[in-house]
Amino acid sequence: MTAILGILMVLGSIAGGYLMEHGNLKVLLQPAELVIILGAAIGTVVTANPIPTLIRLGKGMGGVIGGSPFSKAYYLENLKMLYELFNHARKSGTAKLEEDVDHPEKSPVFSKYPKFLKAHHALHFLCDTLRTAVAGGVDPLDIDQMMETDMEVHHRESQEPISALSTMADSLPGLGIVAAVLGVVITMGALGGPKEEIGHKVASALVGTFLGILMCYGVFGPLASAMGKINDDEGHFFGFLRMAALGFVKGLSPMMSIELARRSIPSSVRPTFAEMEGACRGGANAASKAA
């Protein structure tokens, strides 16, 4: 919601200042200019990117509006999940853990955490790592390198829609000039007519440049930046899972494994050790109170 609030602040400030100078908002309402600029900008994105990137771009913009899910409460919930999973593996053996990671939707641990089950990339990342560890014969350092490679690939893929949106934003001022030039062409064809009509057409042409610059720096540029921050948050979450899995692979106790993971959480959303311990050993109510 903060993204929507920020965009409304940008548009409201510009409209308010324009009205303070006794401007007429109707002059800024030029649907034809919007069709030219936005239509051409969307066309450049479609031309330059494959369909999977376009789908991720749409989901990414939706994620910006919904806000980052990687809150303190979300981390606490996943610390508790990892603690239960590692304890379950310790008590029931690696055979049971293999069943959990092969069919997480049927797992008695994973099934209690639907949010994590819906995070398909993170789920596969953790399950593939634990499956490799259960298979045996793989050094923890090699598993860590595999996780690092997986994270790098995912990061590159998640950067593609951000780059696409940034490129679109960068193109908007130029497309605004295109719309303005077309407006000037129309104006030249009206020379010799009433001065009011010529003035209106010149104003319409200038609005094209205004809209292109506004949408670049006031809307789509900030949206791309917000998508980048959410992408960074997801990267931190993958690092959190990596540390937890690495602790388990090295043979650390469940509590020490998740403590290793807790230390990798960004400080702004990192739970304290007491909050983590309360969530893991005190149940779900302790986690919700700490949130």
XYZ file of C-alpha atoms in Angstrom:
291
model
C 0.000 0.000 0.000
C 2.913 2.361 0.515
C 3.619 2.215 -3.231
C 0.081 3.366 -4.009
C 0.340 6.064 -1.329
C 3.629 7.300 -2.788
C 2.227 7.511 -6.336
C -0.842 9.362 -5.042
C 1.462 11.805 -3.232
C 3.384 12.449 -6.463
C 0.249 13.016 -8.543
C -1.465 14.989 -5.779
C 1.512 17.304 -5.283
C 1.779 18.036 -8.995
C -1.961 18.575 -9.421
C -2.116 20.699 -6.259
C 0.766 22.936 -7.320
C -0.735 23.293 -10.803
C -4.075 24.358 -9.344
C -2.343 26.841 -7.021
C -1.037 28.538 -10.171
C -4.636 28.659 -11.437
C -4.050 25.941 -14.029
C -6.889 24.086 -15.724
C -6.746 20.335 -15.067
C -8.883 19.630 -18.135
C -5.967 20.700 -20.318
C -3.869 17.852 -18.848
C -6.502 15.245 -19.675
C -5.269 14.113 -23.078
C -6.296 10.465 -23.670
C -4.675 10.405 -27.103
C -1.292 11.331 -25.617
C -1.626 8.543 -23.031
C -2.489 6.017 -25.731
C 0.593 7.007 -27.747
C 3.012 6.994 -24.809
C 1.779 4.024 -22.781
C 0.910 1.930 -25.811
C 4.351 2.438 -27.344
C 6.094 1.820 -23.994
C 4.228 -1.435 -23.416
C 5.000 -2.431 -26.986
C 8.737 -1.983 -26.404
C 8.549 -4.231 -23.331
C 6.629 -6.919 -25.222
C 9.093 -6.742 -28.107
C 12.198 -7.012 -25.927
C 11.153 -9.720 -23.466
C 9.900 -13.327 -23.626
C 6.507 -14.268 -22.223
C 7.854 -15.760 -18.935
C 9.571 -12.439 -18.163
C 6.358 -10.545 -18.932
C 4.428 -12.824 -16.573
C 6.995 -12.271 -13.812
C 6.808 -8.525 -14.507
C 3.049 -8.542 -13.924
C 3.424 -10.574 -10.739
C 6.228 -8.311 -9.575
C 4.135 -5.172 -9.986
C 1.320 -6.886 -8.109
C 3.798 -7.757 -5.362
C 4.823 -4.107 -5.041
C 1.208 -3.103 -4.483
C 0.734 -5.888 -1.929
C 3.979 -5.088 -0.110
C 6.904 -7.272 0.907
C 5.836 -10.494 2.664
C 9.212 -10.887 4.381
C 8.263 -9.450 7.746
C 9.479 -10.298 11.218
C 6.417 -12.492 11.767
C 7.124 -14.374 8.526
C 10.701 -15.084 9.591
C 9.558 -16.241 13.017
C 7.067 -18.599 11.435
C 9.755 -20.103 9.214
C 12.225 -20.395 12.078
C 9.613 -22.446 13.891
C 8.989 -24.547 10.769
C 12.696 -25.275 10.306
C 13.079 -26.159 13.977
C 10.189 -28.624 13.751
C 11.531 -30.068 10.495
C 15.034 -30.632 11.858
C 13.665 -32.093 15.100
C 11.409 -34.384 13.091
C 14.410 -35.577 11.065
C 16.423 -36.179 14.248
C 13.716 -38.239 15.927
C 12.291 -40.111 12.942
C 15.416 -40.537 10.850
C 16.492 -39.482 7.385
C 13.999 -41.826 5.705
C 11.116 -39.761 7.071
C 12.876 -36.535 6.096
C 13.262 -37.867 2.555
C 9.506 -38.467 2.422
C 8.911 -34.898 3.630
C 11.112 -33.276 1.004
C 9.864 -35.557 -1.804
C 6.215 -34.781 -1.045
C 6.146 -31.565 1.009
C 2.396 -31.081 0.547
C 1.872 -34.374 2.465
C 4.503 -33.654 5.089
C 3.205 -33.347 8.673
C 5.569 -30.376 9.106
C 5.290 -28.463 5.821
C 1.507 -28.895 5.672
C 1.179 -26.704 8.786
C 2.806 -23.786 6.955
C 0.749 -23.003 3.835
C 2.552 -19.698 3.215
C 5.844 -21.500 2.748
C 4.217 -24.175 0.583
C 2.976 -21.428 -1.751
C 6.504 -19.985 -2.067
C 7.446 -22.541 -4.743
C 10.987 -21.322 -5.414
C 11.907 -21.277 -1.730
C 10.219 -24.640 -1.141
C 12.129 -26.324 -3.981
C 15.356 -24.650 -2.887
C 15.101 -26.077 0.637
C 13.764 -29.493 -0.376
C 16.340 -30.042 -3.136
C 19.120 -29.164 -0.710
C 17.893 -31.487 2.024
C 17.279 -34.254 -0.518
C 20.917 -33.991 -1.624
C 22.075 -34.093 1.993
C 19.915 -37.130 2.781
C 21.350 -38.986 -0.216
C 24.723 -38.863 1.542
C 28.259 -38.793 0.249
C 28.228 -35.047 -0.457
C 30.534 -32.713 1.436
C 28.789 -29.774 3.204
C 31.032 -27.367 1.278
C 29.799 -28.813 -2.016
C 26.193 -28.504 -0.884
C 26.846 -24.894 0.085
C 28.277 -24.197 -3.370
C 25.212 -25.782 -4.982
C 22.943 -23.543 -2.922
C 24.987 -20.494 -3.870
C 24.721 -21.379 -7.565
C 20.970 -21.908 -7.228
C 20.603 -18.508 -5.561
C 22.617 -16.785 -8.284
C 20.463 -18.298 -11.030
C 17.255 -17.320 -9.252
C 18.578 -13.805 -8.650
C 19.398 -13.340 -12.329
C 15.940 -14.517 -13.340
C 14.211 -12.263 -10.824
C 16.235 -9.284 -12.089
C 14.911 -9.669 -15.644
C 11.429 -8.145 -15.036
C 13.027 -5.318 -13.025
C 15.366 -4.522 -15.909
C 12.415 -4.664 -18.315
C 10.412 -2.181 -16.240
C 13.435 0.103 -15.803
C 14.021 0.101 -19.567
C 10.366 0.946 -20.115
C 10.607 3.809 -17.629
C 13.721 5.144 -19.356
C 11.917 5.109 -22.705
C 8.941 7.163 -21.512
C 10.525 10.671 -21.805
C 11.563 9.893 -25.385
C 8.112 8.580 -26.224
C 6.660 11.727 -24.650
C 8.714 13.729 -27.143
C 7.339 11.530 -29.942
C 3.806 12.342 -28.798
C 4.722 16.044 -28.591
C 6.152 16.027 -32.140
C 2.963 14.434 -33.450
C 1.040 17.171 -31.656
C 3.200 19.815 -33.328
C 2.512 18.210 -36.734
C -1.208 18.482 -36.042
C -0.726 22.085 -34.886
C 1.107 23.007 -38.092
C -1.845 21.712 -40.044
C -4.137 24.046 -38.116
C -2.149 27.232 -38.827
C -4.370 29.946 -40.184
C -7.252 28.882 -37.989
C -8.514 30.496 -34.768
C -5.809 31.362 -32.223
C -7.680 29.528 -29.465
C -7.639 26.294 -31.456
C -3.908 26.622 -32.207
C -3.181 27.340 -28.527
C -5.167 24.279 -27.479
C -3.247 22.039 -29.896
C 0.119 23.409 -28.734
C -0.893 22.757 -25.118
C -1.926 19.195 -26.025
C 1.445 18.610 -27.678
C 3.346 19.847 -24.617
C 1.273 17.609 -22.371
C 2.813 14.619 -24.167
C 6.309 15.583 -22.991
C 4.970 16.281 -19.499
C 3.256 12.875 -19.241
C 6.310 10.996 -20.489
C 8.602 12.586 -17.913
C 6.040 12.259 -15.123
C 5.386 8.564 -15.735
C 9.124 7.866 -15.943
C 10.270 9.576 -12.758
C 7.004 9.619 -10.811
C 5.445 6.206 -11.495
C 7.307 3.464 -13.353
C 10.840 4.348 -12.228
C 9.873 4.154 -8.525
C 7.894 0.951 -9.191
C 10.999 -0.655 -10.692
C 13.024 0.452 -7.662
C 10.401 -1.000 -5.294
C 10.454 -4.292 -7.215
C 14.229 -4.348 -6.798
C 13.908 -3.941 -3.028
C 11.395 -6.793 -2.786
C 13.744 -8.884 -4.892
C 16.522 -8.106 -2.398
C 14.214 -9.140 0.449
C 13.604 -12.462 -1.284
C 17.357 -12.889 -1.718
C 17.823 -12.378 2.027
C 15.177 -15.040 2.665
C 16.992 -17.512 0.414
C 20.192 -16.741 2.348
C 18.289 -17.455 5.561
C 17.206 -20.871 4.248
C 20.749 -21.543 3.053
C 22.222 -20.957 6.499
C 19.613 -23.158 8.164
C 20.185 -26.006 5.705
C 23.950 -25.645 6.015
C 23.742 -25.906 9.805
C 21.639 -29.063 9.523
C 23.989 -30.620 6.936
C 26.965 -29.945 9.205
C 25.267 -31.838 12.014
C 24.423 -28.911 14.291
C 21.496 -29.242 16.667
C 18.117 -27.941 15.436
C 18.318 -24.887 17.711
C 21.864 -24.047 16.629
C 20.930 -24.517 12.971
C 18.115 -22.016 13.154
C 20.247 -19.673 15.267
C 22.731 -19.688 12.400
C 19.835 -18.826 10.093
C 18.536 -16.107 12.440
C 21.893 -14.311 12.332
C 21.554 -13.980 8.533
C 18.209 -12.140 8.750
C 18.370 -8.363 8.073
C 18.415 -6.445 11.337
C 15.211 -4.536 10.536
C 13.127 -7.745 10.647
C 15.390 -10.025 12.722
C 13.720 -11.609 15.767
C 15.648 -11.733 19.008
C 16.930 -15.060 20.300
C 14.273 -14.983 23.035
C 11.523 -14.431 20.458
C 12.862 -17.274 18.338
C 13.127 -19.609 21.299
C 9.642 -18.685 22.437
C 8.216 -19.334 18.971
C 9.989 -22.678 18.585
C 9.416 -24.050 22.053
C 6.344 -22.086 23.056
C 4.158 -22.803 20.022
C 2.416 -20.655 17.460
C 0.955 -18.303 20.076
C 4.425 -17.187 21.102
C 5.277 -16.433 17.483
C 2.162 -14.337 16.982
C 2.803 -12.381 20.194
C 6.372 -11.637 19.145
C 5.123 -10.321 15.801
